[in-house]
Structures are given as structure tokens and as C-alpha cells.
PDB file of C-alpha atoms in Angstrom:
ATOM      1  CA  MET A   9      95.238 -43.005  39.103  1.00  0.00           C
ATOM      2  CA  LYS A  10      96.187 -43.729  42.708  1.00  0.00           C
ATOM      3  CA  LYS A  11      99.432 -45.339  41.553  1.00  0.00           C
ATOM      4  CA  ASN A  12     100.272 -42.240  39.490  1.00  0.00           C
ATOM      5  CA  LYS A  13      99.636 -39.945  42.460  1.00  0.00           C
ATOM      6  CA  THR A  14     101.848 -42.093  44.661  1.00  0.00           C
ATOM      7  CA  PHE A  15     104.613 -41.982  42.054  1.00  0.00           C
ATOM      8  CA  LEU A  16     104.430 -38.194  41.727  1.00  0.00           C
ATOM      9  CA  LEU A  17     104.507 -37.723  45.507  1.00  0.00           C
ATOM     10  CA  SER A  18     107.564 -39.958  45.730  1.00  0.00           C
ATOM     11  CA  LEU A  19     109.278 -38.054  42.911  1.00  0.00           C
ATOM     12  CA  PHE A  20     108.678 -34.672  44.563  1.00  0.00           C
ATOM     13  CA  SER A  21     109.955 -36.026  47.871  1.00  0.00           C
ATOM     14  CA  LEU A  22     113.165 -37.218  46.259  1.00  0.00           C
ATOM     15  CA  LEU A  23     113.701 -33.879  44.520  1.00  0.00           C
ATOM     16  CA  PHE A  24     113.160 -32.043  47.807  1.00  0.00           C
ATOM     17  CA  MET A  25     115.531 -34.320  49.727  1.00  0.00           C
ATOM     18  CA  TYR A  26     118.337 -34.630  47.197  1.00  0.00           C
ATOM     19  CA  GLY A  27     117.901 -31.704  44.834  1.00  0.00           C
ATOM     20  CA  CYS A  28     118.929 -28.853  47.138  1.00  0.00           C
ATOM     21  CA  ASP A  29     122.068 -28.200  45.115  1.00  0.00           C
ATOM     22  CA  LEU A  30     119.833 -27.389  42.125  1.00  0.00           C
ATOM     23  CA  ILE A  31     118.129 -24.534  43.959  1.00  0.00           C
ATOM     24  CA  ASP A  32     119.407 -21.018  43.288  1.00  0.00           C
ATOM     25  CA  TYR A  33     118.916 -19.165  46.532  1.00  0.00           C
ATOM     26  CA  HIS A  34     117.724 -15.577  46.769  1.00  0.00           C
ATOM     27  CA  PRO A  35     120.436 -13.185  45.484  1.00  0.00           C
ATOM     28  CA  TYR A  36     120.189 -11.107  48.668  1.00  0.00           C
ATOM     29  CA  ASP A  37     120.691 -13.934  51.129  1.00  0.00           C
ATOM     30  CA  VAL A  38     123.671 -13.628  53.467  1.00  0.00           C
ATOM     31  CA  ASP A  39     124.817 -17.234  53.272  1.00  0.00           C
ATOM     32  CA  ILE A  40     128.570 -16.685  52.947  1.00  0.00           C
ATOM     33  CA  SER A  41     130.865 -19.414  51.675  1.00  0.00           C
ATOM     34  CA  GLY A  42     134.633 -19.133  51.707  1.00  0.00           C
ATOM     35  CA  GLU A  43     136.934 -16.660  53.420  1.00  0.00           C
ATOM     36  CA  THR A  44     135.582 -13.965  55.745  1.00  0.00           C
ATOM     37  CA  GLY A  45     137.111 -11.203  57.887  1.00  0.00           C
ATOM     38  CA  ILE A  46     139.582 -10.328  55.138  1.00  0.00           C
ATOM     39  CA  ASN A  47     140.419  -6.741  56.130  1.00  0.00           C
ATOM     40  CA  ALA A  48     141.488  -7.590  59.680  1.00  0.00           C
ATOM     41  CA  LYS A  49     143.733 -10.434  58.524  1.00  0.00           C
ATOM     42  CA  ASN A  50     145.313  -8.349  55.788  1.00  0.00           C
ATOM     43  CA  MET A  51     145.797  -5.298  58.008  1.00  0.00           C
ATOM     44  CA  ALA A  52     147.816  -7.501  60.357  1.00  0.00           C
ATOM     45  CA  LYS A  53     149.952  -8.608  57.384  1.00  0.00           C
ATOM     46  CA  ILE A  54     150.419  -5.017  56.209  1.00  0.00           C
ATOM     47  CA  GLU A  55     151.521  -3.856  59.650  1.00  0.00           C
ATOM     48  CA  SER A  56     153.917  -6.780  60.016  1.00  0.00           C
ATOM     49  CA  ASN A  57     155.386  -6.434  56.513  1.00  0.00           C
ATOM     50  CA  CYS A  58     155.843  -2.652  56.827  1.00  0.00           C
ATOM     51  CA  LYS A  59     157.101  -2.550  60.393  1.00  0.00           C
ATOM     52  CA  GLY A  60     160.176  -0.318  60.613  1.00  0.00           C
ATOM     53  CA  LYS A  61     159.915   0.905  57.023  1.00  0.00           C
ATOM     54  CA  THR A  62     160.466   4.594  56.376  1.00  0.00           C
ATOM     55  CA  THR A  63     159.325   4.319  52.749  1.00  0.00           C
ATOM     56  CA  ILE A  64     156.127   2.562  51.731  1.00  0.00           C
ATOM     57  CA  LYS A  65     154.524   2.048  48.324  1.00  0.00           C
ATOM     58  CA  PHE A  66     150.890   1.084  47.843  1.00  0.00           C
ATOM     59  CA  ALA A  67     148.301   0.899  45.078  1.00  0.00           C
ATOM     60  CA  VAL A  68     144.809   2.390  45.073  1.00  0.00           C
ATOM     61  CA  MET A  69     142.010   1.195  42.770  1.00  0.00           C
ATOM     62  CA  GLY A  70     138.251   0.973  42.980  1.00  0.00           C
ATOM     63  CA  ASP A  71     134.831   0.499  41.415  1.00  0.00           C
ATOM     64  CA  SER A  72     135.403  -3.025  40.157  1.00  0.00           C
ATOM     65  CA  GLN A  73     131.625  -3.677  40.220  1.00  0.00           C
ATOM     66  CA  ARG A  74     130.587  -5.611  37.082  1.00  0.00           C
ATOM     67  CA  TRP A  75     134.098  -5.408  35.515  1.00  0.00           C
ATOM     68  CA  TYR A  76     135.308  -8.858  36.466  1.00  0.00           C
ATOM     69  CA  ASP A  77     137.589  -9.475  33.476  1.00  0.00           C
ATOM     70  CA  GLU A  78     139.284  -6.108  33.926  1.00  0.00           C
ATOM     71  CA  THR A  79     139.765  -6.741  37.645  1.00  0.00           C
ATOM     72  CA  GLU A  80     141.384 -10.081  36.871  1.00  0.00           C
ATOM     73  CA  GLN A  81     143.686  -8.296  34.423  1.00  0.00           C
ATOM     74  CA  PHE A  82     144.532  -5.720  37.100  1.00  0.00           C
ATOM     75  CA  VAL A  83     145.513  -8.516  39.494  1.00  0.00           C
ATOM     76  CA  LYS A  84     147.722 -10.151  36.879  1.00  0.00           C
ATOM     77  CA  HIS A  85     149.325  -6.826  35.953  1.00  0.00           C
ATOM     78  CA  ILE A  86     150.150  -5.632  39.460  1.00  0.00           C
ATOM     79  CA  ASN A  87     151.357  -9.089  40.498  1.00  0.00           C
ATOM     80  CA  ARG A  88     154.240  -8.629  38.044  1.00  0.00           C
ATOM     81  CA  ARG A  89     155.550  -5.835  40.283  1.00  0.00           C
ATOM     82  CA  ASN A  90     157.811  -6.453  43.255  1.00  0.00           C
ATOM     83  CA  ASP A  91     157.685  -3.001  44.827  1.00  0.00           C
ATOM     84  CA  ILE A  92     154.113  -2.840  46.215  1.00  0.00           C
ATOM     85  CA  ASP A  93     153.471  -3.201  49.951  1.00  0.00           C
ATOM     86  CA  PHE A  94     149.667  -3.426  49.800  1.00  0.00           C
ATOM     87  CA  VAL A  95     146.543  -2.508  47.822  1.00  0.00           C
ATOM     88  CA  ILE A  96     143.560  -0.368  48.845  1.00  0.00           C
ATOM     89  CA  HIS A  97     140.294  -1.046  47.024  1.00  0.00           C
ATOM     90  CA  GLY A  98     138.311   2.211  47.220  1.00  0.00           C
ATOM     91  CA  GLY A  99     134.886   0.555  47.269  1.00  0.00           C
ATOM     92  CA  ASP A 100     132.042  -0.696  45.080  1.00  0.00           C
ATOM     93  CA  VAL A 101     133.021  -4.302  44.689  1.00  0.00           C
ATOM     94  CA  SER A 102     129.334  -4.894  43.983  1.00  0.00           C
ATOM     95  CA  ASP A 103     126.847  -3.214  41.678  1.00  0.00           C
ATOM     96  CA  PHE A 104     123.541  -4.209  43.298  1.00  0.00           C
ATOM     97  CA  GLY A 105     124.634  -5.410  46.745  1.00  0.00           C
ATOM     98  CA  ILE A 106     124.123  -9.033  45.660  1.00  0.00           C
ATOM     99  CA  THR A 107     125.923 -11.630  47.754  1.00  0.00           C
ATOM    100  CA  LYS A 108     127.549 -13.405  44.827  1.00  0.00           C
ATOM    101  CA  GLU A 109     129.028 -10.141  43.556  1.00  0.00           C
ATOM    102  CA  PHE A 110     130.999  -9.798  46.796  1.00  0.00           C
ATOM    103  CA  LEU A 111     132.151 -13.409  46.646  1.00  0.00           C
ATOM    104  CA  TRP A 112     133.186 -13.270  42.986  1.00  0.00           C
ATOM    105  CA  GLN A 113     135.173 -10.090  43.550  1.00  0.00           C
ATOM    106  CA  ARG A 114     136.711 -11.444  46.763  1.00  0.00           C
ATOM    107  CA  ASP A 115     137.910 -14.533  44.919  1.00  0.00           C
ATOM    108  CA  ILE A 116     139.490 -12.404  42.179  1.00  0.00           C
ATOM    109  CA  LEU A 117     141.187 -10.065  44.664  1.00  0.00           C
ATOM    110  CA  ASN A 118     142.463 -13.035  46.655  1.00  0.00           C
ATOM    111  CA  GLY A 119     144.690 -13.678  43.645  1.00  0.00           C
ATOM    112  CA  LEU A 120     146.772 -10.639  44.635  1.00  0.00           C
ATOM    113  CA  LYS A 121     150.192 -11.517  45.969  1.00  0.00           C
ATOM    114  CA  PHE A 122     150.008  -8.403  48.157  1.00  0.00           C
ATOM    115  CA  PRO A 123     147.678  -7.933  51.128  1.00  0.00           C
ATOM    116  CA  TYR A 124     144.665  -5.792  50.325  1.00  0.00           C
ATOM    117  CA  VAL A 125     141.800  -4.046  52.114  1.00  0.00           C
ATOM    118  CA  VAL A 126     138.390  -3.048  50.759  1.00  0.00           C
ATOM    119  CA  ILE A 127     136.559   0.152  51.713  1.00  0.00           C
ATOM    120  CA  ILE A 128     132.757   0.072  51.576  1.00  0.00           C
ATOM    121  CA  GLY A 129     131.181   1.821  48.570  1.00  0.00           C
ATOM    122  CA  ASN A 130     127.691   3.202  48.070  1.00  0.00           C
ATOM    123  CA  HIS A 131     126.674   0.268  45.844  1.00  0.00           C
ATOM    124  CA  ASP A 132     127.970  -2.122  48.508  1.00  0.00           C
ATOM    125  CA  VAL A 133     125.286  -0.822  50.890  1.00  0.00           C
ATOM    126  CA  LEU A 134     122.347  -1.706  48.611  1.00  0.00           C
ATOM    127  CA  GLY A 135     119.999  -4.549  49.582  1.00  0.00           C
ATOM    128  CA  THR A 136     121.713  -6.740  52.166  1.00  0.00           C
ATOM    129  CA  GLY A 137     125.111  -5.645  50.874  1.00  0.00           C
ATOM    130  CA  GLU A 138     126.241  -3.966  54.074  1.00  0.00           C
ATOM    131  CA  GLU A 139     125.730  -7.186  56.032  1.00  0.00           C
ATOM    132  CA  VAL A 140     127.581  -9.189  53.385  1.00  0.00           C
ATOM    133  CA  TYR A 141     130.410  -6.639  53.255  1.00  0.00           C
ATOM    134  CA  THR A 142     130.758  -6.799  57.046  1.00  0.00           C
ATOM    135  CA  LYS A 143     130.997 -10.581  57.003  1.00  0.00           C
ATOM    136  CA  VAL A 144     133.357 -10.864  54.041  1.00  0.00           C
ATOM    137  CA  PHE A 145     135.593  -7.838  54.655  1.00  0.00           C
ATOM    138  CA  GLY A 146     134.875  -6.335  58.081  1.00  0.00           C
ATOM    139  CA  GLU A 147     133.769  -3.126  59.786  1.00  0.00           C
ATOM    140  CA  ASP A 148     132.805  -0.182  57.590  1.00  0.00           C
ATOM    141  CA  ASN A 149     135.373   2.073  59.356  1.00  0.00           C
ATOM    142  CA  PHE A 150     138.874   0.804  60.096  1.00  0.00           C
ATOM    143  CA  SER A 151     142.454   1.977  60.446  1.00  0.00           C
ATOM    144  CA  PHE A 152     145.947   0.529  60.362  1.00  0.00           C
ATOM    145  CA  ILE A 153     149.576   1.648  60.440  1.00  0.00           C
ATOM    146  CA  ALA A 154     152.036   0.939  57.631  1.00  0.00           C
ATOM    147  CA  GLY A 155     155.563   1.986  58.504  1.00  0.00           C
ATOM    148  CA  ASN A 156     154.993   5.316  60.215  1.00  0.00           C
ATOM    149  CA  VAL A 157     151.759   6.179  58.356  1.00  0.00           C
ATOM    150  CA  LYS A 158     148.268   5.849  59.858  1.00  0.00           C
ATOM    151  CA  PHE A 159     145.620   4.951  57.279  1.00  0.00           C
ATOM    152  CA  VAL A 160     142.095   5.993  58.280  1.00  0.00           C
ATOM    153  CA  CYS A 161     139.589   4.182  56.044  1.00  0.00           C
ATOM    154  CA  LEU A 162     136.009   5.431  56.182  1.00  0.00           C
ATOM    155  CA  ASN A 163     132.423   4.845  55.187  1.00  0.00           C
ATOM    156  CA  THR A 164     131.414   8.134  53.521  1.00  0.00           C
ATOM    157  CA  ASN A 165     128.289   6.907  51.692  1.00  0.00           C
ATOM    158  CA  ALA A 166     125.890   9.178  53.572  1.00  0.00           C
ATOM    159  CA  ILE A 167     123.109   9.199  50.995  1.00  0.00           C
ATOM    160  CA  GLU A 168     122.451   5.491  51.544  1.00  0.00           C
ATOM    161  CA  TYR A 169     121.621   6.023  55.226  1.00  0.00           C
ATOM    162  CA  ASP A 170     119.192   8.942  55.115  1.00  0.00           C
ATOM    163  CA  TYR A 171     121.170  10.483  57.988  1.00  0.00           C
ATOM    164  CA  SER A 172     120.188   7.612  60.305  1.00  0.00           C
ATOM    165  CA  HIS A 173     123.811   6.513  60.728  1.00  0.00           C
ATOM    166  CA  PRO A 174     126.906   8.611  61.534  1.00  0.00           C
ATOM    167  CA  VAL A 175     128.498   8.889  58.089  1.00  0.00           C
ATOM    168  CA  PRO A 176     131.225  10.021  58.272  1.00  0.00           C
ATOM    169  CA  ASP A 177     131.703   8.858  61.842  1.00  0.00           C
ATOM    170  CA  PHE A 178     133.595  11.612  63.675  1.00  0.00           C
ATOM    171  CA  ASP A 179     133.846   9.598  66.896  1.00  0.00           C
ATOM    172  CA  PHE A 180     135.620   6.858  64.964  1.00  0.00           C
ATOM    173  CA  ILE A 181     137.971   9.390  63.351  1.00  0.00           C
ATOM    174  CA  GLU A 182     138.878  10.913  66.718  1.00  0.00           C
ATOM    175  CA  ASN A 183     139.519   7.498  68.262  1.00  0.00           C
ATOM    176  CA  ALA A 184     141.513   6.274  65.257  1.00  0.00           C
ATOM    177  CA  LEU A 185     143.786   9.322  65.323  1.00  0.00           C
ATOM    178  CA  ALA A 186     144.295   9.042  69.091  1.00  0.00           C
ATOM    179  CA  ASP A 187     144.967   5.301  69.046  1.00  0.00           C
ATOM    180  CA  ARG A 188     148.682   4.327  69.040  1.00  0.00           C
ATOM    181  CA  LYS A 189     149.609   7.959  68.476  1.00  0.00           C
ATOM    182  CA  ASP A 190     153.243   7.321  69.361  1.00  0.00           C
ATOM    183  CA  GLU A 191     153.543   4.778  66.507  1.00  0.00           C
ATOM    184  CA  TYR A 192     152.913   7.071  63.552  1.00  0.00           C
ATOM    185  CA  SER A 193     153.802  10.559  62.353  1.00  0.00           C
ATOM    186  CA  LYS A 194     151.925  10.746  59.032  1.00  0.00           C
ATOM    187  CA  THR A 195     148.292  10.229  58.050  1.00  0.00           C
ATOM    188  CA  VAL A 196     146.347   9.244  54.934  1.00  0.00           C
ATOM    189  CA  PHE A 197     142.544   9.255  54.735  1.00  0.00           C
ATOM    190  CA  SER A 198     140.873   6.818  52.332  1.00  0.00           C
ATOM    191  CA  MET A 199     137.169   6.723  51.446  1.00  0.00           C
ATOM    192  CA  HIS A 200     134.779   5.916  48.631  1.00  0.00           C
ATOM    193  CA  VAL A 201     132.958   9.243  48.216  1.00  0.00           C
ATOM    194  CA  ARG A 202     135.008  12.406  48.745  1.00  0.00           C
ATOM    195  CA  PRO A 203     133.563  15.636  50.192  1.00  0.00           C
ATOM    196  CA  LEU A 204     131.682  18.002  47.856  1.00  0.00           C
ATOM    197  CA  ILE A 205     130.260  15.056  45.894  1.00  0.00           C
ATOM    198  CA  HIS A 206     126.480  14.629  46.136  1.00  0.00           C
ATOM    199  CA  GLU A 207     126.565  11.307  48.024  1.00  0.00           C
ATOM    200  CA  PHE A 208     128.743  12.765  50.798  1.00  0.00           C
ATOM    201  CA  ASN A 209     126.986  14.508  53.706  1.00  0.00           C
ATOM    202  CA  ASN A 210     128.083  17.952  52.601  1.00  0.00           C
ATOM    203  CA  ASN A 211     126.453  19.614  55.609  1.00  0.00           C
ATOM    204  CA  VAL A 212     129.577  18.444  57.441  1.00  0.00           C
ATOM    205  CA  ALA A 213     132.094  18.515  54.580  1.00  0.00           C
ATOM    206  CA  LYS A 214     134.091  21.387  56.076  1.00  0.00           C
ATOM    207  CA  VAL A 215     134.005  19.783  59.523  1.00  0.00           C
ATOM    208  CA  PHE A 216     135.275  16.550  58.011  1.00  0.00           C
ATOM    209  CA  HIS A 217     138.085  18.371  56.265  1.00  0.00           C
ATOM    210  CA  ARG A 218     139.066  20.066  59.518  1.00  0.00           C
ATOM    211  CA  TYR A 219     139.659  16.602  61.000  1.00  0.00           C
ATOM    212  CA  VAL A 220     141.710  15.775  57.917  1.00  0.00           C
ATOM    213  CA  LYS A 221     143.957  18.813  58.079  1.00  0.00           C
ATOM    214  CA  GLU A 222     144.476  18.492  61.853  1.00  0.00           C
ATOM    215  CA  ALA A 223     145.598  14.852  61.548  1.00  0.00           C
ATOM    216  CA  PRO A 224     149.304  14.312  62.339  1.00  0.00           C
ATOM    217  CA  GLY A 225     151.453  14.808  59.247  1.00  0.00           C
ATOM    218  CA  ILE A 226     148.519  14.675  56.829  1.00  0.00           C
ATOM    219  CA  GLN A 227     149.738  13.548  53.415  1.00  0.00           C
ATOM    220  CA  PHE A 228     146.646  13.338  51.188  1.00  0.00           C
ATOM    221  CA  CYS A 229     143.258  11.625  50.797  1.00  0.00           C
ATOM    222  CA  THR A 230     142.176   8.911  48.380  1.00  0.00           C
ATOM    223  CA  ALA A 231     138.718   8.210  47.002  1.00  0.00           C
ATOM    224  CA  ALA A 232     136.928   6.366  44.203  1.00  0.00           C
ATOM    225  CA  HIS A 233     133.269   6.565  43.118  1.00  0.00           C
ATOM    226  CA  GLU A 234     133.527   9.080  40.255  1.00  0.00           C
ATOM    227  CA  HIS A 235     134.717   6.494  37.708  1.00  0.00           C
ATOM    228  CA  HIS A 236     137.463   8.742  36.407  1.00  0.00           C
ATOM    229  CA  LEU A 237     140.837   9.942  37.600  1.00  0.00           C
ATOM    230  CA  THR A 238     140.847  13.060  39.750  1.00  0.00           C
ATOM    231  CA  ALA A 239     143.523  15.044  41.599  1.00  0.00           C
ATOM    232  CA  GLU A 240     142.393  18.215  43.311  1.00  0.00           C
ATOM    233  CA  ALA A 241     142.910  20.267  46.443  1.00  0.00           C
ATOM    234  CA  ILE A 242     139.148  20.595  46.793  1.00  0.00           C
ATOM    235  CA  PHE A 243     139.340  22.996  49.766  1.00  0.00           C
ATOM    236  CA  GLU A 244     142.165  25.028  48.173  1.00  0.00           C
ATOM    237  CA  ASP A 245     144.555  24.500  51.075  1.00  0.00           C
ATOM    238  CA  GLY A 246     147.100  22.201  49.429  1.00  0.00           C
ATOM    239  CA  ILE A 247     145.677  18.922  50.790  1.00  0.00           C
ATOM    240  CA  MET A 248     145.040  16.749  47.754  1.00  0.00           C
ATOM    241  CA  TYR A 249     142.136  14.379  47.172  1.00  0.00           C
ATOM    242  CA  TYR A 250     143.083  11.730  44.609  1.00  0.00           C
ATOM    243  CA  GLY A 251     140.377   9.690  42.894  1.00  0.00           C
ATOM    244  CA  SER A 252     141.003   6.343  41.229  1.00  0.00           C
ATOM    245  CA  ASP A 253     139.373   5.260  37.993  1.00  0.00           C
ATOM    246  CA  SER A 254     136.858   2.457  37.638  1.00  0.00           C
ATOM    247  CA  MET A 255     138.306  -0.854  36.519  1.00  0.00           C
ATOM    248  CA  ASN A 256     136.790  -0.710  33.039  1.00  0.00           C
ATOM    249  CA  HIS A 257     139.203   2.144  32.278  1.00  0.00           C
ATOM    250  CA  ARG A 258     142.095  -0.159  33.151  1.00  0.00           C
ATOM    251  CA  SER A 259     144.164   2.023  35.449  1.00  0.00           C
ATOM    252  CA  TYR A 260     145.238   2.296  39.071  1.00  0.00           C
ATOM    253  CA  LEU A 261     147.265   4.670  41.232  1.00  0.00           C
ATOM    254  CA  VAL A 262     150.559   3.950  42.972  1.00  0.00           C
ATOM    255  CA  PHE A 263     151.691   6.146  45.876  1.00  0.00           C
ATOM    256  CA  THR A 264     155.131   6.267  47.449  1.00  0.00           C
ATOM    257  CA  ILE A 265     155.576   7.931  50.839  1.00  0.00           C
ATOM    258  CA  ASN A 266     159.160   8.490  51.956  1.00  0.00           C
ATOM    259  CA  PRO A 267     160.649  10.595  54.773  1.00  0.00           C
ATOM    260  CA  GLU A 268     160.801  13.773  52.651  1.00  0.00           C
ATOM    261  CA  ARG A 269     157.643  13.703  50.508  1.00  0.00           C
ATOM    262  CA  TYR A 270     155.156  11.588  48.633  1.00  0.00           C
ATOM    263  CA  GLU A 271     154.823  10.847  44.931  1.00  0.00           C
ATOM    264  CA  TYR A 272     152.085   9.225  42.854  1.00  0.00           C
ATOM    265  CA  GLU A 273     151.759   7.757  39.392  1.00  0.00           C
ATOM    266  CA  VAL A 274     148.922   6.543  37.204  1.00  0.00           C
ATOM    267  CA  VAL A 275     149.504   3.024  35.893  1.00  0.00           C
ATOM    268  CA  TYR A 276     147.614   1.681  32.872  1.00  0.00           C
ATOM    269  CA  PHE A 277     147.252  -2.007  32.107  1.00  0.00           C
TER     270      PHE A 277
END
């Protein structure tokens, strides 16, 4: 009996010492493997690639959560184009805020031949998702300039914060619009949840839109979240809010901004 106990203790010790790779860690850990800080690196590429351009063309998609095959097909489809400057993912790369969801989606999106940025979605805030998003992609509010257009990308997932966090963050918006003001003459706002949708803090929806319409050369706003295509001047003042479809519906939007106007198209794959 003593010999058997000694054998079992030795076996368990070996499994503990050498069997770590067999352990599946908690799905909400924040142990990140692979590339991090993606948005900052890609924003630098976007600004460099678009410097001096008077016409830019970019794609908007979103809600790739759980639709991995379709997202891979999107990457393959858009990579056949040669006219895209960058891609904006409108948020919800994850469904449950699980670490591996972020990493799987990141690895798929890294197959894009164009630089891309990812906006935080309401599902991306679940569990430890916000911490994972911050490590993998970056800050939840960010801005960049492409050609002569300032892109203001925002966390608008107010319902996930129970009003304990400034969502949307008006201080950030003010600072983003003031920063490098002499380098841009047009503005686009991008977010996951648009105003007048339940998950937006609609107590301040009109205030938010006032910031939008007072931005230099406002063009339009983009959003995701609703899982279907939308195009509406929701405040009836001519400023359009365009919503991208979820990836399972196999479509994305392409916008072109030139010196005279902007155009958009829906692309199916």
C-alpha cells in the first residue's frame, strides 16, 4: 500500500510539473498571447498612408462576434480590392467578453492587407472583456486623421457602465476635435451604439449630437450594433448615421470622401 501511495504522489507531481499545457485556463483570464496595441500601430499606418490625400476610401463593418467563418470570408473578399485605405470595425468582436474570442478575431482581422482599427462594442465590455480589449486593441476612445478627415472613434456603450463612467466622454470629444485642428477640415464620428438606441445614454443624446454637428466639416456618423443595415438622419437635420450589418449577413459598407462630397455603397460577399 505504501508503494502505491508513493507511486501516485510521484505521478501527480509529474503531471503538475509537466502538464501545464494540458490545463485550460479560465475563459475570463487576461493572459494575452500575440500582438497587442493594434489600434495605435494601425492608426500610425493609416495617417502615413493617407498623408496628403484629398480623396480617401474606407470600409466599415462590425459585429463579427461568433461569425468567424463569415469574418474570414470578409477578409478574403475585401483583400481582392486595391482601392481601400483602411477598415473600421464597429465593435463586438466578442460575444461574451471571453479572452479567446478577442484573440481569434484579432488573428482573423490581422489577415487584412489594409490597416484596421476596432471600436469597443457592448459585448466587448462583458466579464473582463474591457481589460482584454484595452490590451489587444487600445483605449476605448481614440482619434486619427486620414488625409484631411478627423475620425473620432468612441465608446458609446453606456448601459454596460450603469452611469459610473463617462460614456460618451464629452471631454475626450472636445480634446479630440481641438487636437491638431490645423491638420483637418472634415470630421467623421464612429461608434458602436448610435444615439436613440436603448444602450446609448439617451439623456445626453441631443447634447452628443450637438458636438457632432459643431465638428469641423462634419460628414456623417457610422455605427454597428443593430445587426442590420441602417441609413438615417436620426435628428432630421441632414447628418446621416450609417449602421453596418453583422457579419453573418455577409455585407460591409465602403465610403469615399472627396473634396466635393462623400459617397457610400453596400458590398455583399
